Coordinates of C-alpha atoms and ligand atoms in Angstrom, one line a residue:
X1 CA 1.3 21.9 -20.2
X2 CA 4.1 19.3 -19.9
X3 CA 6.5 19.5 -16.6
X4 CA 10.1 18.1 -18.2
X5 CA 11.6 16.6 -15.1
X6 CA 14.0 19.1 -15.0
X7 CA 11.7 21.6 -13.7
X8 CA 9.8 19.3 -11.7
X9 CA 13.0 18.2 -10.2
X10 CA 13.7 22.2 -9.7
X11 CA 10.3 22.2 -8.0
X12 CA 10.5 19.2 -5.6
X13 CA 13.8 20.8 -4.6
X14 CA 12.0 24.2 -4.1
X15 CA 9.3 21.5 -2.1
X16 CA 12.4 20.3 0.1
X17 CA 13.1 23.7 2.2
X18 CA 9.7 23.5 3.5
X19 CA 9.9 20.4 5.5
X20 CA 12.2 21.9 8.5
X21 CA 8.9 24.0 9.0
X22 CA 7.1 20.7 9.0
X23 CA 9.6 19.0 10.8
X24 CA 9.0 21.5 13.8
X25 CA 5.7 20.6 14.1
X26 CA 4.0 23.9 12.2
X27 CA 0.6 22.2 11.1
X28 CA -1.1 25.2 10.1
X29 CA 0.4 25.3 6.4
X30 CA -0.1 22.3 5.9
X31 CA -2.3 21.6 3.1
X32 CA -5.3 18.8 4.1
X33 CA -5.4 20.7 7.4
X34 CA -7.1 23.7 6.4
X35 CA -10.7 23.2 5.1
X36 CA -13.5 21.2 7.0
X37 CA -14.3 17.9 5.5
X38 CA -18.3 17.4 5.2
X39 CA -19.9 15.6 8.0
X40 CA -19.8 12.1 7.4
X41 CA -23.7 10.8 7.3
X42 CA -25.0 8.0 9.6
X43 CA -24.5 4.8 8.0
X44 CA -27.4 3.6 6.4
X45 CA -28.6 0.5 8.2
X46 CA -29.8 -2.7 6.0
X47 CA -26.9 -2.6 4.1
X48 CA -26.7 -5.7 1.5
X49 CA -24.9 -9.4 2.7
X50 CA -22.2 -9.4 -0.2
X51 CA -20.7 -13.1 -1.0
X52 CA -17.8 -13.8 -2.8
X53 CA -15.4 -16.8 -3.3
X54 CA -11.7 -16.3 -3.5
X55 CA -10.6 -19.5 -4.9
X56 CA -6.2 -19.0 -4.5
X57 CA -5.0 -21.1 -7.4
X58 CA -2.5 -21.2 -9.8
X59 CA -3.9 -20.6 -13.5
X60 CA -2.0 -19.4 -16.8
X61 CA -2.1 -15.7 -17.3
X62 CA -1.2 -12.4 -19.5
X63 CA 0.3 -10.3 -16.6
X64 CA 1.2 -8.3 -19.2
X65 CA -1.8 -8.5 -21.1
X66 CA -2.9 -9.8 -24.7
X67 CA 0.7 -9.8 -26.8
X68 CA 1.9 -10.3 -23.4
X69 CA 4.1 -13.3 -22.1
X70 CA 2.1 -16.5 -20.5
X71 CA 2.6 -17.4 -17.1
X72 CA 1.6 -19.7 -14.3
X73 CA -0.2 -16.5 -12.3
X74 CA -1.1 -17.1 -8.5
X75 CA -5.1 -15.5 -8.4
X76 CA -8.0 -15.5 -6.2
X77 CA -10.2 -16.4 -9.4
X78 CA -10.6 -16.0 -13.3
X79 CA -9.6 -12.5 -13.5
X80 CA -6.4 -11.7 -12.1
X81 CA -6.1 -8.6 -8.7
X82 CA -10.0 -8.7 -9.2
X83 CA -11.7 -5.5 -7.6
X84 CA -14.6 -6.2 -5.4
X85 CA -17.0 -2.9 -4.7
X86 CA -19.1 -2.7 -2.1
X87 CA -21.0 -0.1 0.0
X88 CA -20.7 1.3 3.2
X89 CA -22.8 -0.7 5.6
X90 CA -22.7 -4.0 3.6
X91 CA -21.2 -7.3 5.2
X92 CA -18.9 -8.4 3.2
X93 CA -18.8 -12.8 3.2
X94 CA -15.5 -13.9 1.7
X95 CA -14.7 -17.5 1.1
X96 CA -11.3 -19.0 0.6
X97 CA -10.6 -21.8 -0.8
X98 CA -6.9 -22.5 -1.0
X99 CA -6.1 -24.4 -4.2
X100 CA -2.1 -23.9 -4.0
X101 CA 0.4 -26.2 -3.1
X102 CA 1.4 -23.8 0.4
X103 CA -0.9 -22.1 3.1
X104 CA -2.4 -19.0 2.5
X105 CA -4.3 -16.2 4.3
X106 CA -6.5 -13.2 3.3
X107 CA -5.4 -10.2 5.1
X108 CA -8.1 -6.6 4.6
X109 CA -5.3 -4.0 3.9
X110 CA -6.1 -0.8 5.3
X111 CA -9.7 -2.1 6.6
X112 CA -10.4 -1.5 10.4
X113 CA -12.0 -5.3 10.4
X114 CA -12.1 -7.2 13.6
X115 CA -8.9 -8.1 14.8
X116 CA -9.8 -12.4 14.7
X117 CA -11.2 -11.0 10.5
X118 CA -7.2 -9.6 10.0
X119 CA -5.8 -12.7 8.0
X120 CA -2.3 -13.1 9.6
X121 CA -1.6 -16.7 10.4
X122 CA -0.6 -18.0 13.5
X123 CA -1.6 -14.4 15.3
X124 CA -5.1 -14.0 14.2
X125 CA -6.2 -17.8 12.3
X126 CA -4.4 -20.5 11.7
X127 CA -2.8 -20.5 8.1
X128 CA -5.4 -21.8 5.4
X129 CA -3.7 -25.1 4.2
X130 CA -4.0 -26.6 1.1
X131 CA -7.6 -28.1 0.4
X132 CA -8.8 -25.7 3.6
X133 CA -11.5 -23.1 3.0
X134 CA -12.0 -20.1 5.4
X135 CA -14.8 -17.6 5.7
X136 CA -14.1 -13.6 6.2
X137 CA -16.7 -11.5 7.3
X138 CA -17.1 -8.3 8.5
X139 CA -19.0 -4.9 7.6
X140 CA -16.2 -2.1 6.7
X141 CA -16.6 0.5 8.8
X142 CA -15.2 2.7 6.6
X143 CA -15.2 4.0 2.6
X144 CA -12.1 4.0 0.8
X145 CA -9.8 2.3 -1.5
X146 CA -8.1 -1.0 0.1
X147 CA -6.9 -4.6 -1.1
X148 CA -6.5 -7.7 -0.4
X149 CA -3.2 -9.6 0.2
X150 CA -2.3 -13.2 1.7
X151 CA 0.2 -12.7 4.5
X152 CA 2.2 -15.8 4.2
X153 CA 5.3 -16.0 1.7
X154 CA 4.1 -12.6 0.5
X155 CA 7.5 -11.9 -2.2
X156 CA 6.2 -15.4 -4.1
X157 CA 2.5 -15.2 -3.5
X158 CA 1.7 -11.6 -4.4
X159 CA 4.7 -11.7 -6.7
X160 CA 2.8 -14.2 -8.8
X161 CA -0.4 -11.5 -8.3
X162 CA -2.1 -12.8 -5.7
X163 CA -4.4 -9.9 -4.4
X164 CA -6.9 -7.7 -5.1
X165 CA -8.5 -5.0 -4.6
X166 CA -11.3 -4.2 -1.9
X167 CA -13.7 -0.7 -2.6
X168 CA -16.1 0.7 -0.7
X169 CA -18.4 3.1 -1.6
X170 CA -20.2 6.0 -0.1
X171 CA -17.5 8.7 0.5
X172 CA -18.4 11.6 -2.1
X173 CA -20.6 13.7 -1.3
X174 CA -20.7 15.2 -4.6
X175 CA -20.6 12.3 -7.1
X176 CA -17.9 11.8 -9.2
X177 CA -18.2 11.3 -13.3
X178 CA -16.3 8.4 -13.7
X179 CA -14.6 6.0 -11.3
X180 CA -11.7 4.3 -12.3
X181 CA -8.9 1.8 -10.3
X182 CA -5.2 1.5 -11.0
X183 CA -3.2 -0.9 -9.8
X184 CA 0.6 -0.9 -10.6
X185 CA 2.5 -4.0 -10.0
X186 CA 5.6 -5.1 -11.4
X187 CA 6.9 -8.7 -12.4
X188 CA 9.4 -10.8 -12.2
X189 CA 9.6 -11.8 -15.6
X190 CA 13.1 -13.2 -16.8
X191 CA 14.0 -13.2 -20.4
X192 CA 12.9 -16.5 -21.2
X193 CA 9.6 -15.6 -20.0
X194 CA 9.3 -17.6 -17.1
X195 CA 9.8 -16.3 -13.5
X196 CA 12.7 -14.6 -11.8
X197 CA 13.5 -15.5 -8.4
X198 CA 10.8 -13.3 -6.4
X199 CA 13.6 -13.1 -3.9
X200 CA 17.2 -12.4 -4.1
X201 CA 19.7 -11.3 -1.5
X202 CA 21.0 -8.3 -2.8
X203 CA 17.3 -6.7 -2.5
X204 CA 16.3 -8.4 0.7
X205 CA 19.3 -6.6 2.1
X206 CA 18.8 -3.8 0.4
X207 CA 15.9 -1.6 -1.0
X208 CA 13.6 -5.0 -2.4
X209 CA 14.0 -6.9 -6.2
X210 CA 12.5 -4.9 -9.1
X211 CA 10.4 -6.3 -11.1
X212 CA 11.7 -6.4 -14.8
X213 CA 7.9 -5.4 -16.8
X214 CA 6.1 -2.7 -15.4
X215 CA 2.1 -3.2 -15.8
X216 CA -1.0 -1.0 -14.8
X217 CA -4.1 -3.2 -14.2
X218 CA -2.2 -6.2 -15.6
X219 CA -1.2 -4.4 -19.4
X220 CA 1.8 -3.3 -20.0
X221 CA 0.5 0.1 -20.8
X222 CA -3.3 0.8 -19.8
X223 CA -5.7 3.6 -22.1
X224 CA -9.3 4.3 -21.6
X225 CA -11.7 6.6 -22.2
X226 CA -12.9 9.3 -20.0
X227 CA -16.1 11.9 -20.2
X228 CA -14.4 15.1 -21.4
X229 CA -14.1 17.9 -19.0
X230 CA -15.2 15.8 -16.3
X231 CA -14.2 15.3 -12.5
X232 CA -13.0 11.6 -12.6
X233 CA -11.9 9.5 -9.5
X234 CA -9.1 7.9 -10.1
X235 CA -8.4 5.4 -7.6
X236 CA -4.1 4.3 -7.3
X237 CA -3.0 1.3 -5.9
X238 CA 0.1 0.5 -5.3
X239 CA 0.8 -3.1 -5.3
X240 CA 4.4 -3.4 -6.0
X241 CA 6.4 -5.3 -3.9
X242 CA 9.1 -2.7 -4.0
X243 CA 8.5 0.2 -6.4
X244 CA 8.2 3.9 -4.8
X245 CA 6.0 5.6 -7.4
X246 CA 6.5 9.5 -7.8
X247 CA 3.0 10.2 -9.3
X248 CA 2.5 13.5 -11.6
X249 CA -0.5 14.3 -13.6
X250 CA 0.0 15.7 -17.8
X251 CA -2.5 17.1 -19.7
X252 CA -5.4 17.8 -17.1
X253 CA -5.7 19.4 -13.1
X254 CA -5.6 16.8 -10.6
X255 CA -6.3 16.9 -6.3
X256 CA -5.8 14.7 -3.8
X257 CA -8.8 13.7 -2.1
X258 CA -8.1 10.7 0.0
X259 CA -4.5 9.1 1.4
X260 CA -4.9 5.3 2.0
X261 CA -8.5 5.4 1.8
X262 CA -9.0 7.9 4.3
X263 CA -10.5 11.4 3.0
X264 CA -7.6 14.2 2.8
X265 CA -9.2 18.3 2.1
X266 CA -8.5 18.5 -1.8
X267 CA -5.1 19.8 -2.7
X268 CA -3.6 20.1 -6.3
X269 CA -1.1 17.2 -7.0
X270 CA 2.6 18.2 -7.7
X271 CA 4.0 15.4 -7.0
X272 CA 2.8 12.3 -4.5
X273 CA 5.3 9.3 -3.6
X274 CA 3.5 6.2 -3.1
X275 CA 5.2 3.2 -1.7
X276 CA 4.1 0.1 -1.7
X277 CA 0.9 -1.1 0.2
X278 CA -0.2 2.8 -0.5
X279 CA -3.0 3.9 -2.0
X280 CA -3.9 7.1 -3.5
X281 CA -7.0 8.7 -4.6
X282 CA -7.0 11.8 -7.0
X283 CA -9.9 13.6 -8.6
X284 CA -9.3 15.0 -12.3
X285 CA -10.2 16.7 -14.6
X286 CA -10.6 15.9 -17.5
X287 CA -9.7 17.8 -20.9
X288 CA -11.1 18.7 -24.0
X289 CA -12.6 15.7 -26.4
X290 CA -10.3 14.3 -28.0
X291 CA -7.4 15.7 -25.8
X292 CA -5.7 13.1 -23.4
X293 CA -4.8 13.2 -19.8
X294 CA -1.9 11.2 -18.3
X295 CA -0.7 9.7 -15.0
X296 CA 3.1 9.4 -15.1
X297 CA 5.6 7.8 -12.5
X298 CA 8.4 9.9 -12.5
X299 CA 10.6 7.9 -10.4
X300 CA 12.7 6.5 -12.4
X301 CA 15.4 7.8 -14.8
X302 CA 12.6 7.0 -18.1
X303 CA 9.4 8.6 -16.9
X304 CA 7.3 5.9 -17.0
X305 CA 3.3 6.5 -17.9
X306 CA 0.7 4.7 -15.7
X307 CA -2.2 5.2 -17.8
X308 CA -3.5 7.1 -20.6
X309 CA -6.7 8.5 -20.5
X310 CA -8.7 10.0 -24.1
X311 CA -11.4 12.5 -23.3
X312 CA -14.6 11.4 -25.5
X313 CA -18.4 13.2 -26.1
X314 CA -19.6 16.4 -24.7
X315 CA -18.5 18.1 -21.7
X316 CA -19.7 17.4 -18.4
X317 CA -18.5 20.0 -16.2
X318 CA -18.4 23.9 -16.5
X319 CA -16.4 26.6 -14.9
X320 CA -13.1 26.2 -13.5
X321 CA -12.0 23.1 -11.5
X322 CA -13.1 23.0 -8.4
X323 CA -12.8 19.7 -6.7
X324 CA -15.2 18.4 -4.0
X325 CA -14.0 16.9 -0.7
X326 CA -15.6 13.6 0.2
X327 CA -17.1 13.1 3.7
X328 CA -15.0 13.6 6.5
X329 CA -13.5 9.6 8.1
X330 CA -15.1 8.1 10.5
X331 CA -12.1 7.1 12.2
X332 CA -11.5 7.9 16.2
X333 CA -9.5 11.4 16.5
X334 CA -6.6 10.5 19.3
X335 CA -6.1 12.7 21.8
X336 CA -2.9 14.2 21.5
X337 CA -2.9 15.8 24.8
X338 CA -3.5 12.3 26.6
X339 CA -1.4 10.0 24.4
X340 CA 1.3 8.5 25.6
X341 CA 4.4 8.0 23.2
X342 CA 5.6 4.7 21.8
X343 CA 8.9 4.4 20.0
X344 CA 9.9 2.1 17.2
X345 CA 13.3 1.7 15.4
X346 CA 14.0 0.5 12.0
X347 CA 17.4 -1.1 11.3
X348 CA 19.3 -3.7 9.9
X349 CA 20.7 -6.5 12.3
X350 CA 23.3 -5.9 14.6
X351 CA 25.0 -9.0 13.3
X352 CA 26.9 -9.4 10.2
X353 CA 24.8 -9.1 7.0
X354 CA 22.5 -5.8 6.3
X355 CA 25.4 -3.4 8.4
X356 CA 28.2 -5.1 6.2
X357 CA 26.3 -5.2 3.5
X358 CA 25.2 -1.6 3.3
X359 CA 28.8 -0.2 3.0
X360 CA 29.4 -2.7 0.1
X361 CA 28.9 -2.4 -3.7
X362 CA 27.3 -5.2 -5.2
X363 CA 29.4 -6.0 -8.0
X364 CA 32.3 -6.0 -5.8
X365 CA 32.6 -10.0 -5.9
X366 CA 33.4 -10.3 -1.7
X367 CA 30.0 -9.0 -1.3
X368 CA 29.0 -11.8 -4.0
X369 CA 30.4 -14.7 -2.1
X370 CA 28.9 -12.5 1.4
X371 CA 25.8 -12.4 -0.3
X372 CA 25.9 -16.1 -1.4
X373 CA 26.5 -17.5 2.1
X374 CA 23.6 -15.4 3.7
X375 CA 21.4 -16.5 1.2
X376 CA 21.6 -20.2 2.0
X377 CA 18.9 -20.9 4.4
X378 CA 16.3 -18.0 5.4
X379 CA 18.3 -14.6 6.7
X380 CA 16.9 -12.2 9.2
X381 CA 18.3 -8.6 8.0
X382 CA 16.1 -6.3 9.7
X383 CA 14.5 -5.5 13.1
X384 CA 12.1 -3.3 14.7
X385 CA 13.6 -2.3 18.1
X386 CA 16.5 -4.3 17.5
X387 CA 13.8 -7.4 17.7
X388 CA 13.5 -8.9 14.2
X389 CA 10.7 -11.5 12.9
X390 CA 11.8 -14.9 13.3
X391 CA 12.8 -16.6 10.0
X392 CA 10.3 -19.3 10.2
X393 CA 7.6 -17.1 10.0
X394 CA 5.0 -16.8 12.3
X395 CA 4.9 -20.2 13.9
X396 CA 7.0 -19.2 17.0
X397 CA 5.6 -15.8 18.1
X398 CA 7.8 -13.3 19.5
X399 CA 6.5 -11.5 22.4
X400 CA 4.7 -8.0 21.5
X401 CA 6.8 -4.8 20.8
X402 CA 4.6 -3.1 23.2
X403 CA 1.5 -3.9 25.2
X404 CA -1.2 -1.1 24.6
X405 CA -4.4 -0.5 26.2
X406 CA -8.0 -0.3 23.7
X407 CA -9.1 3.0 23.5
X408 CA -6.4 5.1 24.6
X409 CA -4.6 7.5 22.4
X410 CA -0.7 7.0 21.0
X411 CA 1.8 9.1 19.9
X412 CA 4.0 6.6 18.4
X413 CA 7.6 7.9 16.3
X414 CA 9.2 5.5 14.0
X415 CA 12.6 6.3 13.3
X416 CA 14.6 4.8 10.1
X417 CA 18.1 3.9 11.3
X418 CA 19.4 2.7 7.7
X419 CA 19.3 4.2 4.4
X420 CA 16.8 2.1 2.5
X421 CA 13.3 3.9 2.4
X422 CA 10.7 2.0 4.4
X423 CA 7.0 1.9 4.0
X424 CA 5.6 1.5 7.2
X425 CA 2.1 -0.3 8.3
X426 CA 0.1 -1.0 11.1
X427 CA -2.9 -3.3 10.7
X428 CA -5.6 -2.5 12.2
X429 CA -5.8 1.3 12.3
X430 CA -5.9 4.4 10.1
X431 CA -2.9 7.2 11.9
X432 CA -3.0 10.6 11.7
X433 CA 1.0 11.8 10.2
X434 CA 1.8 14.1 12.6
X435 CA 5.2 15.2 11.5
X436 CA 7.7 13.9 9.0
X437 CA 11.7 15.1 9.3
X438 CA 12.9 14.8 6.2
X439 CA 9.6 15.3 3.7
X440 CA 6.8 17.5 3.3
X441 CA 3.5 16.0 4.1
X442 CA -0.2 17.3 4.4
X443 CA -2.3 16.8 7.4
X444 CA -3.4 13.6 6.5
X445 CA -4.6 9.6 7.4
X446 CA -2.3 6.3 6.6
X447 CA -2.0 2.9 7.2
X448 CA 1.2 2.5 5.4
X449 CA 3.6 5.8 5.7
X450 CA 6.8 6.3 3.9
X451 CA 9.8 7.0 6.3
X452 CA 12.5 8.3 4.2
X453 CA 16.3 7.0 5.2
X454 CA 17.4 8.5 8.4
X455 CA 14.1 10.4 9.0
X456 CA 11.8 10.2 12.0
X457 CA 7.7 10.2 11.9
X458 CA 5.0 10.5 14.2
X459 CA 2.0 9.2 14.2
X460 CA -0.8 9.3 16.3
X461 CA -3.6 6.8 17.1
X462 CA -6.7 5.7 19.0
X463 CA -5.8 1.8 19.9
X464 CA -8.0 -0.7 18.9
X465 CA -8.4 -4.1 20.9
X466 CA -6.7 -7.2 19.3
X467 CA -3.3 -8.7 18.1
X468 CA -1.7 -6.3 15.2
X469 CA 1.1 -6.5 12.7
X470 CA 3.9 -3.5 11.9
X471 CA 5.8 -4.1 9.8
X472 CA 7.9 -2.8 6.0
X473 CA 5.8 -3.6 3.3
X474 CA 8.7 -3.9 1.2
X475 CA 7.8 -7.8 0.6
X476 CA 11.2 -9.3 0.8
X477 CA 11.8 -6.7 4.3
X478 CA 8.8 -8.7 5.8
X479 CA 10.5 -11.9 4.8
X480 CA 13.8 -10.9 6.2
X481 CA 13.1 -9.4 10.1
X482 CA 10.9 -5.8 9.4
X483 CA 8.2 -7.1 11.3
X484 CA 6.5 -7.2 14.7
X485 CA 3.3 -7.1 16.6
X486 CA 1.0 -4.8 19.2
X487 CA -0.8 -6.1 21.6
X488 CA -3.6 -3.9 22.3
X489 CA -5.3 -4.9 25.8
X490 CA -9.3 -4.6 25.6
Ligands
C2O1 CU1 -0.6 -5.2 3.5 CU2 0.7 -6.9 7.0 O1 0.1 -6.0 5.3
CU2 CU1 11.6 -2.0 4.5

């Protein structure tokens, strides 16, 4: 049955006069919070030493896929965003060598790795220069869906696809009948074919660039096959550097089972926004043979359709759907009782540009010459706390946005002071969303969290010892300011 966006747009609306409910703290509705997860089992000891070799490099590509345009692609290897799956409980041993003309870094999105294992030059290891190799390693202590991502000039460096994507097995405890990742990334193609600036000042100061071509697993428009009436795993990342998908399921029932990586109690999909750096896992299932399931993006004014997926041979499921929750995390519970509150505040500079620039249009021609100026030289437009990143990256640290203690529990709200949407991620840690002002959300685990303009979000967290990043994962916002660190005490 097809939603037209009118309806759906009907139905999010309906969706809307819930959230004051949420807002005031009333968990118990909220869907994810109800049902018991399964009992995570034990990690299986004796868990397999997995090498790989990340060679970052520039080679030709088909971001686009066969038919596609060539273009000098930044990758970690052959394949382009390649997916590495491993298992709970093996080490994962990750060379890289650094083949590009700049430094680089390898930072474990989502992945509770040692702090010195994070990948963020200057705070964690120095940058990998060019010629340098540098060994990762570290055992995930967790399942889920994460990537990979150097931390250094992120707009050009993932905006030429470097990244990838990390798996780790061992979450369902009913097996799944097909597994399948998505990544959605944008490019900057221009209409000669080559690159577009992967920075421009009207996004830094505003929402982010778009990318011009759309792509799901680097084609411009991804089919597969599926078992029919089957319970597949679909597994969405989103990579863009700016795009909020609005995710909707056609032609098939879909659940979300896990937020970020972390396992969420199965609720039907009827819409899920995912910024960028988020990742979302659903479980469908799968129609007739023959019949064809799709994942749209309904985001923009052209619904845009992620992937495509034919049902083929003979059913593998019977009666109605009934999805299955995967294990319950791993990941400390904080103690909300205990925690003490932290407070962090997203806005543009207090001097000229982001303010200004918010009240003006950009075709207005003074904001072109404003915009012109500011863009001469590296421009800080946002802060955290009214403290923003330095412009010269991370060579001169500035002190910690708050000194926290290893172990302890944290309450921590993070309030969006402009109207840009921000999505929001601390390294390091999976958060429990405790409450969300101006959207409804389930009961549910992040590393990155959408905070809507104007709204206000809490999060709670058990701290983990080291040196950690927050920051916008809009990749021009962590060029321009949107970035800071914890330090988190042993
Ligand atoms: Cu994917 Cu510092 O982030
Ligand atoms: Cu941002």
């Amino acid at each position: 049955m097809a939603t037209t966006l009118a309806t759906r747009r009907a139905l999010l609306a309906g969706l809307g006069a819930a959230s004051a409910l949420i807002a005031a703290g009333a968990s118990q509705g909220r869907p994810g919070a109800g049902a018991q997860l399964p009992a995570p089992p034990p990690i299986a000891g004796g868990g397999r030493r997995r090498d790989v070799v990340l060679v970052a490099a520039e080679r030709q590509g088909l971001p686009l896929g066969p038919g596609g345009p060539r273009l000098p692609l930044w990758t970690f290897g052959e394949t382009p965003i390649p997916v590495l799956r491993i298992a709970l409980g093996d080490s994962l041993h990750a060379r890289v060598a650094n083949r590009l003309r700049e430094h680089t870094s390898a930072h474990w999105h989502g992945v509770r790795v040692p702090n010195d294992q994070d990948g963020v030059q200057y705070l964690t290891q120095p940058p990998i220069e060019p010629g340098q190799v540098h060994d990762y390693v570290f055992t995930p202590p967790d399942p889920g869906t994460f990537f990979f991502h150097p931390h250094c000039n992120e707009a050009g460096q993932v905006g030429r696809g470097l990244a990838g994507v990390l798996v780790v097995t061992g979450d369902e405890a009913q097996p799944s009948d097909d597994d399948i990742v998505l990544v959605s990334k944008d490019w900057r193609i221009g209409p000669d074919g080559g690159w577009l600036p992967f920075e421009t000042p009207e996004g830094a100061s505003r929402s982010g660039t778009y990318g011009t071509r759309r792509s799901v697993n680097c084609q411009a428009t991804f089919a597969r096959a599926v078992p029919a009436v089957a319970d597949v795993r679909l597994r969405i990342v989103n990579l863009d550097s700016t795009r909020v998908l609005d995710l909707g399921i056609e032609g098939g029932e879909a659940a979300v089972i896990a937020t970020d990586g972390n396992p969420v109690s199965p609720f039907p999909i009827e819409s899920w926004r995912l910024g960028p750096a988020m990742r979302v896992d659903l479980l469908v299932r799968t129609p007739r043979a023959g019949q064809k399931l799709r994942l749209i993006d309904y985001s923009a004014s052209e619904l845009y359709t992620l992937a495509t997926l034919t049902s083929a041979g003979q059913a593998r499921r019977r009666g109605p759907f009934a999805p299955s929750p995967l294990y319950g995390s791993r990941v400390p519970v904080p103690d909300l009782a205990a925690a003490e509150r932290l407070s962090f505040s997203f806005s543009a500079t207090s001097g000229a540009s982001a303010a200004v620039l918010d009240g003006l249009n950009a075709d207005d021609p003074l904001a072109k010459v404003l915009l012109d100026s500011l863009c001469t030289g590296e421009q800080t437009f946002w802060a955290i706390n009214k403290t923003s990143w330095p412009a010269d990256g991370h060579r001169a640290l500035p002190p910690p946005l708050a000194v926290l203690k290893a172990g302890r529990s944290y309450v921590a709200e993070l309030v969006n002071l402009t109207p840009h949407i921000h999505p929001i991620h601390l390294h390091g840690h999976s958060f429990d969303v405790l409450s969300a002002s101006r959207q409804t959300l389930p009961a549910m685990k992040a590393d990155t969290i959408l905070v809507q303009p104007r709204e206000r979000v809490e999060i709670a967290f058990v701290a983990a010892p080291g040196a950690w990043m927050i920051h916008c994962h809009v990749l021009e916002h962590i060029d321009h300011g949107m970035m800071g660190w914890l330090k988190v005490a042993p």
